[in-house]
Amino acid sequence: MSAALHAVKQFRLRQLAPILKADPKPPGARPKILNPFLPHKNPESGRWAPPKYSLRRQADLVKSARASGLLHLLPPGPKLSRKDASIATQTPTPEAVGQTQNWTTAVEWDGEFKQKEVKGADVGNRLYAGKKRMFKGHKWERTIDKRTWKRKMLMKDMDSRIERFKTTYKRKTPSPVSPARAVSYSKLPF
């Protein structure tokens, strides 16, 4: 028996144990069992109890069930929607066919899993769907448009600016032949 099939079988036997102890033969009607993948409300205290299986363990069970072809035996939950379970084939693997099938009996799971509608999931853009603008980001990402615009404006007439600078620079440089000019201001602070 493969490890995947064994994991699903152990899960089913653990969930069906109270029913199988009471009546070892599968009953005609589908037994109703509390869904272990969902939190449930205690009717006496009114407090919510967490699911018996964590999301990590649920994901492991779903992977095992997919590998062994027994996805239809798991209850719907956050890691397995009812739609995915109904699409799954209801043919067990050859390893499971030769064994007693009381753990594969049909079960009605108590508790309804409500799948959240995520905006943009159908388009593939879940992160920014319904948002007016993007998240904060880095400073350089936010200011890049303004900087590129300024850079383009400065580069537009750069040839004339370079030419103007060069001619101004040439005018300011003193000629080595002419006499030195008298400086009207002193560079010293006193």
mmCIF file of C-alpha atoms in Angstrom:
data_model
loop_
_atom_site.group_PDB
_atom_site.id
_atom_site.type_symbol
_atom_site.label_atom_id
_atom_site.label_comp_id
_atom_site.label_asym_id
_atom_site.label_seq_id
_atom_site.Cartn_x
_atom_site.Cartn_y
_atom_site.Cartn_z
ATOM 1 C CA MET A 1 0.000 0.000 0.000
ATOM 2 C CA SER A 2 1.431 3.376 -0.980
ATOM 3 C CA ALA A 3 1.986 6.099 1.597
ATOM 4 C CA ALA A 4 -0.594 8.355 -0.078
ATOM 5 C CA LEU A 5 -3.306 5.701 0.034
ATOM 6 C CA HIS A 6 -2.392 4.828 3.622
ATOM 7 C CA ALA A 7 -2.691 8.481 4.710
ATOM 8 C CA VAL A 8 -6.173 8.849 3.180
ATOM 9 C CA LYS A 9 -7.300 5.516 4.609
ATOM 10 C CA GLN A 10 -6.089 6.450 8.102
ATOM 11 C CA PHE A 11 -7.921 9.776 7.869
ATOM 12 C CA ARG A 12 -11.167 8.077 6.827
ATOM 13 C CA LEU A 13 -10.907 5.377 9.487
ATOM 14 C CA ARG A 14 -10.252 8.004 12.165
ATOM 15 C CA GLN A 15 -13.323 9.988 11.108
ATOM 16 C CA LEU A 16 -15.581 6.934 10.669
ATOM 17 C CA ALA A 17 -14.417 5.178 13.885
ATOM 18 C CA PRO A 18 -17.476 6.155 16.003
ATOM 19 C CA ILE A 19 -19.878 4.956 13.294
ATOM 20 C CA LEU A 20 -17.948 1.756 12.547
ATOM 21 C CA LYS A 21 -17.829 0.868 16.271
ATOM 22 C CA ALA A 22 -21.577 1.234 16.569
ATOM 23 C CA ASP A 23 -22.356 -0.680 13.355
ATOM 24 C CA PRO A 24 -19.434 -2.391 11.522
ATOM 25 C CA LYS A 25 -21.527 -2.884 8.375
ATOM 26 C CA PRO A 26 -22.028 0.267 6.304
ATOM 27 C CA PRO A 27 -25.547 1.630 6.866
ATOM 28 C CA GLY A 28 -27.952 2.286 4.014
ATOM 29 C CA ALA A 29 -28.203 6.020 4.684
ATOM 30 C CA ARG A 30 -25.197 8.284 4.486
ATOM 31 C CA PRO A 31 -23.889 9.039 7.997
ATOM 32 C CA LYS A 32 -23.509 12.696 8.958
ATOM 33 C CA ILE A 33 -20.063 13.536 10.381
ATOM 34 C CA LEU A 34 -18.682 16.873 11.591
ATOM 35 C CA ASN A 35 -16.291 18.278 8.977
ATOM 36 C CA PRO A 36 -12.791 18.178 10.570
ATOM 37 C CA PHE A 37 -11.433 20.746 8.084
ATOM 38 C CA LEU A 38 -13.727 23.538 9.303
ATOM 39 C CA PRO A 39 -14.122 25.344 12.633
ATOM 40 C CA HIS A 40 -17.389 24.594 14.400
ATOM 41 C CA LYS A 41 -19.469 26.274 17.067
ATOM 42 C CA ASN A 42 -20.045 24.458 20.327
ATOM 43 C CA PRO A 43 -23.837 24.468 20.877
ATOM 44 C CA GLU A 44 -23.520 24.417 24.681
ATOM 45 C CA SER A 45 -20.962 27.167 25.231
ATOM 46 C CA GLY A 46 -21.467 29.104 21.985
ATOM 47 C CA ARG A 47 -17.689 29.276 21.439
ATOM 48 C CA TRP A 48 -15.914 28.422 18.227
ATOM 49 C CA ALA A 49 -13.554 25.450 18.162
ATOM 50 C CA PRO A 50 -10.714 25.391 15.616
ATOM 51 C CA PRO A 51 -10.622 22.717 12.899
ATOM 52 C CA LYS A 52 -9.148 19.346 13.908
ATOM 53 C CA TYR A 53 -6.697 19.469 11.000
ATOM 54 C CA SER A 54 -4.419 22.455 10.410
ATOM 55 C CA LEU A 55 -4.101 23.965 6.935
ATOM 56 C CA ARG A 56 -0.716 22.280 6.507
ATOM 57 C CA ARG A 57 -2.129 18.850 7.370
ATOM 58 C CA GLN A 58 -5.130 19.499 5.128
ATOM 59 C CA ALA A 59 -2.797 20.318 2.235
ATOM 60 C CA ASP A 60 -0.823 17.116 2.864
ATOM 61 C CA LEU A 61 -4.013 15.049 2.884
ATOM 62 C CA VAL A 62 -5.240 16.663 -0.340
ATOM 63 C CA LYS A 63 -1.890 15.927 -2.017
ATOM 64 C CA SER A 64 -2.034 12.309 -0.842
ATOM 65 C CA ALA A 65 -5.634 11.928 -2.015
ATOM 66 C CA ARG A 66 -4.769 13.407 -5.416
ATOM 67 C CA ALA A 67 -1.836 11.012 -5.777
ATOM 68 C CA SER A 68 -3.956 7.972 -4.890
ATOM 69 C CA GLY A 69 -7.053 9.085 -6.826
ATOM 70 C CA LEU A 70 -9.259 9.283 -3.707
ATOM 71 C CA LEU A 71 -9.936 13.008 -3.667
ATOM 72 C CA HIS A 72 -13.696 12.411 -3.505
ATOM 73 C CA LEU A 73 -13.325 10.851 -0.024
ATOM 74 C CA LEU A 74 -12.091 14.067 1.633
ATOM 75 C CA PRO A 75 -14.445 16.718 3.007
ATOM 76 C CA PRO A 76 -14.559 20.181 1.424
ATOM 77 C CA GLY A 77 -12.393 22.790 3.124
ATOM 78 C CA PRO A 78 -9.970 25.663 2.524
ATOM 79 C CA LYS A 79 -7.530 23.439 0.636
ATOM 80 C CA LEU A 80 -10.174 21.494 -1.300
ATOM 81 C CA SER A 81 -13.324 23.148 -2.587
ATOM 82 C CA ARG A 82 -16.510 21.204 -3.255
ATOM 83 C CA LYS A 83 -16.032 21.908 -6.969
ATOM 84 C CA ASP A 84 -12.585 20.269 -6.974
ATOM 85 C CA ALA A 85 -13.889 17.258 -5.066
ATOM 86 C CA SER A 86 -16.793 16.784 -7.499
ATOM 87 C CA ILE A 87 -14.445 16.955 -10.489
ATOM 88 C CA ALA A 88 -12.241 14.236 -8.980
ATOM 89 C CA THR A 89 -12.721 10.757 -10.329
ATOM 90 C CA GLN A 90 -14.426 8.290 -8.030
ATOM 91 C CA THR A 91 -12.346 5.316 -9.112
ATOM 92 C CA PRO A 92 -9.932 4.110 -6.427
ATOM 93 C CA THR A 93 -6.422 2.926 -7.245
ATOM 94 C CA PRO A 94 -5.814 -0.788 -7.930
ATOM 95 C CA GLU A 95 -4.255 -1.137 -4.468
ATOM 96 C CA ALA A 96 -7.483 -0.055 -2.772
ATOM 97 C CA VAL A 97 -9.771 -2.300 -4.838
ATOM 98 C CA GLY A 98 -8.818 -5.603 -3.184
ATOM 99 C CA GLN A 99 -9.458 -4.410 0.378
ATOM 100 C CA THR A 100 -12.615 -4.066 2.428
ATOM 101 C CA GLN A 101 -14.380 -0.890 1.462
ATOM 102 C CA ASN A 102 -16.134 0.151 4.705
ATOM 103 C CA TRP A 103 -13.802 3.179 4.946
ATOM 104 C CA THR A 104 -14.830 4.334 1.459
ATOM 105 C CA THR A 105 -18.539 4.603 2.262
ATOM 106 C CA ALA A 106 -20.274 7.819 1.274
ATOM 107 C CA VAL A 107 -20.454 10.369 4.089
ATOM 108 C CA GLU A 108 -22.392 13.590 4.499
ATOM 109 C CA TRP A 109 -20.075 16.199 6.005
ATOM 110 C CA ASP A 110 -21.686 18.537 8.521
ATOM 111 C CA GLY A 111 -20.639 22.164 8.082
ATOM 112 C CA GLU A 112 -20.522 24.299 4.991
ATOM 113 C CA PHE A 113 -17.346 25.771 3.571
ATOM 114 C CA LYS A 114 -17.980 29.213 2.106
ATOM 115 C CA GLN A 115 -15.371 30.041 -0.466
ATOM 116 C CA LYS A 116 -14.409 33.720 -0.528
ATOM 117 C CA GLU A 117 -14.708 35.627 -3.769
ATOM 118 C CA VAL A 118 -11.370 37.260 -4.505
ATOM 119 C CA LYS A 119 -11.493 40.262 -6.820
ATOM 120 C CA GLY A 120 -9.313 39.860 -9.872
ATOM 121 C CA ALA A 121 -8.754 36.107 -9.414
ATOM 122 C CA ASP A 122 -10.451 35.392 -12.744
ATOM 123 C CA VAL A 123 -8.100 37.798 -14.553
ATOM 124 C CA GLY A 124 -5.000 36.700 -12.653
ATOM 125 C CA ASN A 125 -4.466 40.022 -10.866
ATOM 126 C CA ARG A 126 -5.436 39.414 -7.242
ATOM 127 C CA LEU A 127 -2.967 41.837 -5.682
ATOM 128 C CA TYR A 128 -4.124 45.169 -7.112
ATOM 129 C CA ALA A 129 -7.727 44.306 -7.966
ATOM 130 C CA GLY A 130 -10.086 46.942 -6.615
ATOM 131 C CA LYS A 131 -7.237 49.257 -5.592
ATOM 132 C CA LYS A 132 -7.168 52.870 -6.798
ATOM 133 C CA ARG A 133 -3.393 53.020 -6.845
ATOM 134 C CA MET A 134 -0.416 50.762 -6.307
ATOM 135 C CA PHE A 135 1.242 50.163 -2.980
ATOM 136 C CA LYS A 136 3.871 52.547 -1.620
ATOM 137 C CA GLY A 137 6.938 50.971 -3.223
ATOM 138 C CA HIS A 138 10.478 52.360 -3.077
ATOM 139 C CA LYS A 139 11.185 56.066 -3.375
ATOM 140 C CA TRP A 140 13.036 55.636 -6.674
ATOM 141 C CA GLU A 141 10.014 53.797 -8.100
ATOM 142 C CA ARG A 142 7.672 56.593 -7.107
ATOM 143 C CA THR A 143 9.863 59.413 -8.472
ATOM 144 C CA ILE A 144 11.144 57.743 -11.647
ATOM 145 C CA ASP A 145 8.499 59.304 -13.917
ATOM 146 C CA LYS A 146 9.277 62.836 -12.778
ATOM 147 C CA ARG A 147 13.018 62.276 -13.067
ATOM 148 C CA THR A 148 12.833 60.815 -16.566
ATOM 149 C CA TRP A 149 10.652 63.720 -17.706
ATOM 150 C CA LYS A 150 13.148 66.242 -16.294
ATOM 151 C CA ARG A 151 16.048 64.373 -17.880
ATOM 152 C CA LYS A 152 14.343 64.412 -21.289
ATOM 153 C CA MET A 153 13.653 68.156 -21.020
ATOM 154 C CA LEU A 154 17.301 68.885 -20.178
ATOM 155 C CA MET A 155 18.631 66.625 -22.930
ATOM 156 C CA LYS A 156 16.414 68.244 -25.582
ATOM 157 C CA ASP A 157 18.576 71.345 -26.008
ATOM 158 C CA MET A 158 21.814 69.936 -24.605
ATOM 159 C CA ASP A 159 23.876 70.708 -27.747
ATOM 160 C CA SER A 160 23.119 74.428 -27.525
ATOM 161 C CA ARG A 161 23.753 74.430 -23.769
ATOM 162 C CA ILE A 162 27.163 72.809 -24.248
ATOM 163 C CA GLU A 163 28.054 75.307 -26.972
ATOM 164 C CA ARG A 164 26.955 78.243 -24.801
ATOM 165 C CA PHE A 165 29.052 76.964 -21.874
ATOM 166 C CA LYS A 166 32.152 76.515 -24.015
ATOM 167 C CA THR A 167 31.971 80.019 -25.458
ATOM 168 C CA THR A 168 31.400 81.559 -22.023
ATOM 169 C CA TYR A 169 34.328 79.650 -20.613
ATOM 170 C CA LYS A 170 36.595 80.825 -23.444
ATOM 171 C CA ARG A 171 35.634 84.449 -22.825
ATOM 172 C CA LYS A 172 36.438 84.193 -19.114
ATOM 173 C CA THR A 173 39.891 82.651 -19.512
ATOM 174 C CA PRO A 174 42.604 85.340 -19.442
ATOM 175 C CA SER A 175 44.979 85.715 -22.343
ATOM 176 C CA PRO A 176 48.569 84.992 -21.373
ATOM 177 C CA VAL A 177 49.785 87.895 -23.545
ATOM 178 C CA SER A 178 47.613 90.635 -22.026
ATOM 179 C CA PRO A 179 48.566 92.304 -18.712
ATOM 180 C CA ALA A 180 46.919 91.004 -15.522
ATOM 181 C CA ARG A 181 43.731 92.695 -14.488
ATOM 182 C CA ALA A 182 43.429 94.417 -11.181
ATOM 183 C CA VAL A 183 41.078 92.606 -8.857
ATOM 184 C CA SER A 184 38.521 94.900 -7.310
ATOM 185 C CA TYR A 185 37.817 92.600 -4.425
ATOM 186 C CA SER A 186 40.078 90.908 -1.963
ATOM 187 C CA LYS A 187 39.867 87.176 -1.311
ATOM 188 C CA LEU A 188 41.245 87.636 2.175
ATOM 189 C CA PRO A 189 38.720 87.988 5.032
ATOM 190 C CA PHE A 190 40.541 91.048 6.562
#
